[in-house]
Coordinates of C-alpha atoms in Angstrom, one line a residue:
X1 CA 10.7 0.4 2.3
X2 CA 8.9 -1.4 -0.5
X3 CA 7.1 0.7 -3.1
X4 CA 4.6 -1.3 -5.2
X5 CA 3.9 0.5 -8.5
X6 CA 0.2 0.7 -9.2
X7 CA -1.3 -1.2 -12.1
X8 CA -2.5 2.2 -13.6
X9 CA -1.2 5.2 -11.7
X10 CA -3.4 8.2 -11.7
X11 CA -1.2 11.3 -11.7
X12 CA -4.1 13.5 -10.6
X13 CA -2.9 13.9 -7.1
X14 CA 0.6 14.7 -8.2
X15 CA -0.7 17.4 -10.5
X16 CA -2.9 18.7 -7.7
X17 CA 0.1 18.8 -5.4
X18 CA 2.0 20.9 -7.8
X19 CA -0.9 23.3 -8.4
X20 CA -2.1 23.8 -4.7
X21 CA -1.4 22.2 -1.3
X22 CA -2.8 18.8 -0.7
X23 CA -5.4 18.7 2.0
X24 CA -4.7 15.8 4.4
X25 CA -7.0 14.4 7.0
X26 CA -5.4 12.8 10.1
X27 CA -7.5 10.5 12.3
X28 CA -5.6 9.9 15.5
X29 CA -6.3 10.1 19.2
X30 CA -2.9 11.6 20.2
X31 CA -2.9 15.4 19.8
X32 CA 0.9 15.7 20.1
X33 CA 1.4 13.2 17.3
X34 CA -1.1 14.9 15.1
X35 CA 0.6 18.3 15.7
X36 CA 4.0 16.8 14.8
X37 CA 2.7 15.1 11.7
X38 CA 1.1 18.3 10.6
X39 CA 4.4 20.2 10.8
X40 CA 6.1 17.4 8.9
X41 CA 3.5 17.3 6.1
X42 CA 3.6 21.1 5.7
X43 CA 7.2 20.8 4.7
X44 CA 8.5 20.2 1.1
X45 CA 8.0 18.1 -0.9
X46 CA 4.5 17.4 0.4
X47 CA 3.4 20.9 1.4
X48 CA 0.0 19.7 2.7
X49 CA -2.5 21.5 4.9
X50 CA -4.0 19.5 7.7
X51 CA -7.4 18.6 9.1
X52 CA -7.7 16.4 12.1
X53 CA -10.2 14.1 13.9
X54 CA -9.8 12.0 17.0
X55 CA -12.3 9.4 15.9
X56 CA -13.0 7.6 12.7
X57 CA -16.7 8.5 12.7
X58 CA -15.8 12.2 12.9
X59 CA -13.3 11.7 10.1
X60 CA -15.9 10.2 7.9
X61 CA -18.2 13.2 8.4
X62 CA -15.3 15.4 7.3
X63 CA -14.7 13.2 4.3
X64 CA -18.3 13.5 3.3
X65 CA -18.0 17.2 3.2
X66 CA -15.3 16.9 0.5
X67 CA -12.0 18.6 -0.2
X68 CA -9.8 15.8 1.3
X69 CA -7.0 14.4 -0.9
X70 CA -5.2 12.1 1.5
X71 CA -6.1 10.3 4.7
X72 CA -3.9 9.2 7.6
X73 CA -5.5 6.9 10.2
X74 CA -4.2 5.1 13.2
X75 CA -4.8 1.4 12.9
X76 CA -6.4 1.3 16.3
X77 CA -9.0 4.1 15.5
X78 CA -12.5 3.8 16.9
X79 CA -15.4 3.2 16.4
X80 CA -14.2 2.0 12.9
X81 CA -10.7 0.6 13.0
X82 CA -8.1 1.8 10.6
X83 CA -8.4 -1.4 8.6
X84 CA -12.2 -1.1 8.4
X85 CA -12.0 2.5 7.4
X86 CA -9.4 1.8 4.7
X87 CA -11.6 -1.0 3.3
X88 CA -14.7 1.2 3.4
X89 CA -13.0 4.1 1.6
X90 CA -11.4 1.7 -0.9
X91 CA -14.9 0.7 -2.0
X92 CA -16.6 4.1 -1.7
X93 CA -13.7 6.4 -2.7
X94 CA -11.3 4.3 -4.8
X95 CA -9.2 7.3 -5.8
X96 CA -8.6 8.5 -2.2
X97 CA -5.4 7.0 -0.7
X98 CA -5.3 6.0 2.9
X99 CA -2.1 5.6 4.9
X100 CA -2.4 3.5 8.1
X101 CA -0.2 4.2 11.1
X102 CA 0.6 2.1 14.1
X103 CA 2.7 2.4 17.2
X104 CA 5.8 0.2 17.5
X105 CA 4.7 -3.2 18.6
X106 CA 1.5 -3.1 16.6
X107 CA 3.0 -4.3 13.3
X108 CA 0.7 -7.3 13.4
X109 CA -2.3 -5.0 13.2
X110 CA -0.8 -3.3 10.1
X111 CA 0.0 -6.7 8.6
X112 CA -3.7 -7.8 9.1
X113 CA -4.7 -4.6 7.2
X114 CA -2.7 -5.4 4.1
X115 CA -5.8 -6.7 2.2
X116 CA -7.8 -3.6 3.1
X117 CA -6.7 -1.5 0.1
X118 CA -4.6 0.9 2.2
X119 CA -2.1 2.8 0.1
X120 CA 0.5 3.0 2.8
X121 CA 1.4 1.1 6.0
X122 CA 3.9 2.7 8.5
X123 CA 4.8 2.5 12.1
X124 CA 4.9 5.9 13.8
X125 CA 8.6 5.6 14.5
X126 CA 9.6 5.2 10.9
X127 CA 12.4 7.6 9.9
X128 CA 11.4 10.9 8.5
X129 CA 13.2 10.2 5.2
X130 CA 11.4 6.9 4.7
X131 CA 8.0 8.3 5.7
X132 CA 8.2 11.3 3.4
X133 CA 9.4 9.1 0.5
X134 CA 6.5 6.7 1.2
X135 CA 3.9 9.6 1.3
X136 CA 5.3 10.9 -2.0
X137 CA 5.0 7.5 -3.6
X138 CA 1.4 7.2 -2.4
X139 CA 0.6 10.7 -3.9
X140 CA 2.1 9.5 -7.2
X141 CA -0.4 6.6 -7.2
X142 CA 1.7 3.8 -5.8
X143 CA 1.6 1.7 -2.6
X144 CA 4.3 1.9 0.1
X145 CA 5.2 -0.4 3.0
X146 CA 7.6 0.6 5.7
X147 CA 10.8 -1.5 6.0
X148 CA 9.9 -2.1 9.7
X149 CA 6.8 -3.9 8.7
X150 CA 8.5 -6.3 6.2
X151 CA 9.8 -8.7 8.8
X152 CA 6.3 -9.1 10.3
X153 CA 4.9 -9.8 6.8
X154 CA 7.7 -12.2 5.9
X155 CA 7.1 -14.1 9.2
X156 CA 3.4 -14.5 8.4
X157 CA 4.3 -15.9 5.0
X158 CA 6.8 -18.3 6.5
X159 CA 4.3 -19.6 9.0
X160 CA 1.4 -20.0 6.5
X161 CA 0.7 -23.6 5.8
X162 CA 2.3 -24.7 2.6
X163 CA 0.1 -25.6 -0.4
X164 CA 0.8 -27.9 -3.3
X165 CA 2.7 -26.1 -6.0
X166 CA 3.4 -23.1 -3.9
X167 CA 7.0 -23.1 -4.9
X168 CA 6.0 -21.7 -8.3
X169 CA 6.0 -25.0 -10.3
X170 CA 2.2 -24.5 -11.0
X171 CA 2.9 -21.2 -12.8
X172 CA 3.3 -21.2 -16.6
X173 CA 6.7 -20.0 -18.0
X174 CA 5.1 -16.7 -18.9
X175 CA 3.5 -16.3 -15.5
X176 CA 6.8 -17.2 -13.8
X177 CA 8.7 -14.6 -15.9
X178 CA 6.0 -12.0 -15.0
X179 CA 6.2 -12.8 -11.2
X180 CA 9.9 -12.3 -11.4
X181 CA 9.4 -8.9 -13.0
X182 CA 6.7 -8.1 -10.3
X183 CA 9.3 -9.0 -7.7
X184 CA 11.6 -6.4 -9.2
X185 CA 8.8 -3.9 -8.9
X186 CA 8.5 -3.4 -12.6
X187 CA 5.3 -1.6 -13.7
X188 CA 2.7 -3.1 -16.0
X189 CA 3.8 -0.8 -18.8
X190 CA 7.5 -2.0 -18.4
X191 CA 6.4 -5.7 -18.3
X192 CA 4.3 -5.2 -21.4
X193 CA 7.1 -3.5 -23.3
X194 CA 9.7 -6.1 -22.3
X195 CA 7.5 -9.0 -23.3
X196 CA 6.2 -7.3 -26.5
X197 CA 2.6 -7.6 -25.5
X198 CA -0.3 -5.4 -24.4
X199 CA -0.9 -4.1 -20.9
X200 CA -4.3 -5.8 -20.9
X201 CA -2.6 -9.1 -21.5
X202 CA -0.2 -8.5 -18.6
X203 CA -3.2 -7.6 -16.4
X204 CA -4.9 -10.8 -17.4
X205 CA -1.7 -12.8 -16.5
X206 CA -1.5 -11.0 -13.1
X207 CA -5.1 -11.9 -12.3
X208 CA -4.4 -15.6 -13.0
X209 CA -1.2 -15.4 -11.0
X210 CA -3.0 -13.9 -8.0
X211 CA -5.6 -16.7 -8.1
X212 CA -3.0 -19.4 -8.4
X213 CA -0.9 -18.0 -5.5
X214 CA -4.0 -17.2 -3.4
X215 CA -2.7 -13.7 -2.7
X216 CA -4.6 -10.5 -2.4
X217 CA -3.0 -8.5 -5.1
X218 CA 0.3 -7.1 -6.3
X219 CA 1.8 -6.3 -2.8
X220 CA 1.4 -9.8 -1.6
X221 CA 2.8 -11.1 -4.9
X222 CA 5.9 -9.0 -4.4
X223 CA 6.3 -10.5 -0.9
X224 CA 5.8 -14.0 -2.4
X225 CA 8.5 -13.4 -5.0
X226 CA 10.9 -12.0 -2.3
X227 CA 10.4 -15.1 -0.2
X228 CA 11.6 -17.2 -3.1
X229 CA 14.5 -15.1 -4.1
X230 CA 12.8 -13.8 -7.3
X231 CA 13.6 -10.1 -6.6
X232 CA 17.2 -9.9 -7.6
X233 CA 18.7 -7.9 -10.4
X234 CA 17.8 -8.3 -14.1
X235 CA 19.2 -11.3 -15.9

């Protein structure tokens, strides 16, 4: 599993989880899976109570009523797909994390949802340990991607047409150093402290890096760095 630290993690959900159970909404058409997921989420360390909807439009109505802290949605939901729902909530409820789920064999649909703003991407057969760790990371404000999805994402990067300078030569020395630190999953605060600069300066560098690499944010930048062997240990 890859955990991508957020640019500015909001510990609000973590504090809420410690104070009272998280209320999770599951949008999925398979009742048996929903029941199993509910039992899993009710266990420590998540300790969530569950609401369920079989369709994404029903789920949106429940979300409008309030009181939901976390959303799980199958990527093949209808009438809005999981990707569409995640993108919609990313715009309208930016502090509400959405975890997309897919059956084995539908990794491609999850990969296509990467730019949607979903906080987590998992296949339904992910191990319990990996899944629970991923949900905990999402509740802490980060983004998590299941290990089973990484191969699909890497293959998409490998088959993407090459562009001039894509090897990293068009990045400045400062930007190349930062992309290496991004590849090691260092936080913005860690990068700023290491480089002796402000977090705002680091964010400005990141924005320029994303534009130069033509990636959709930190997660794809981590994958870009991994593809070029820039995710190794610290020098």
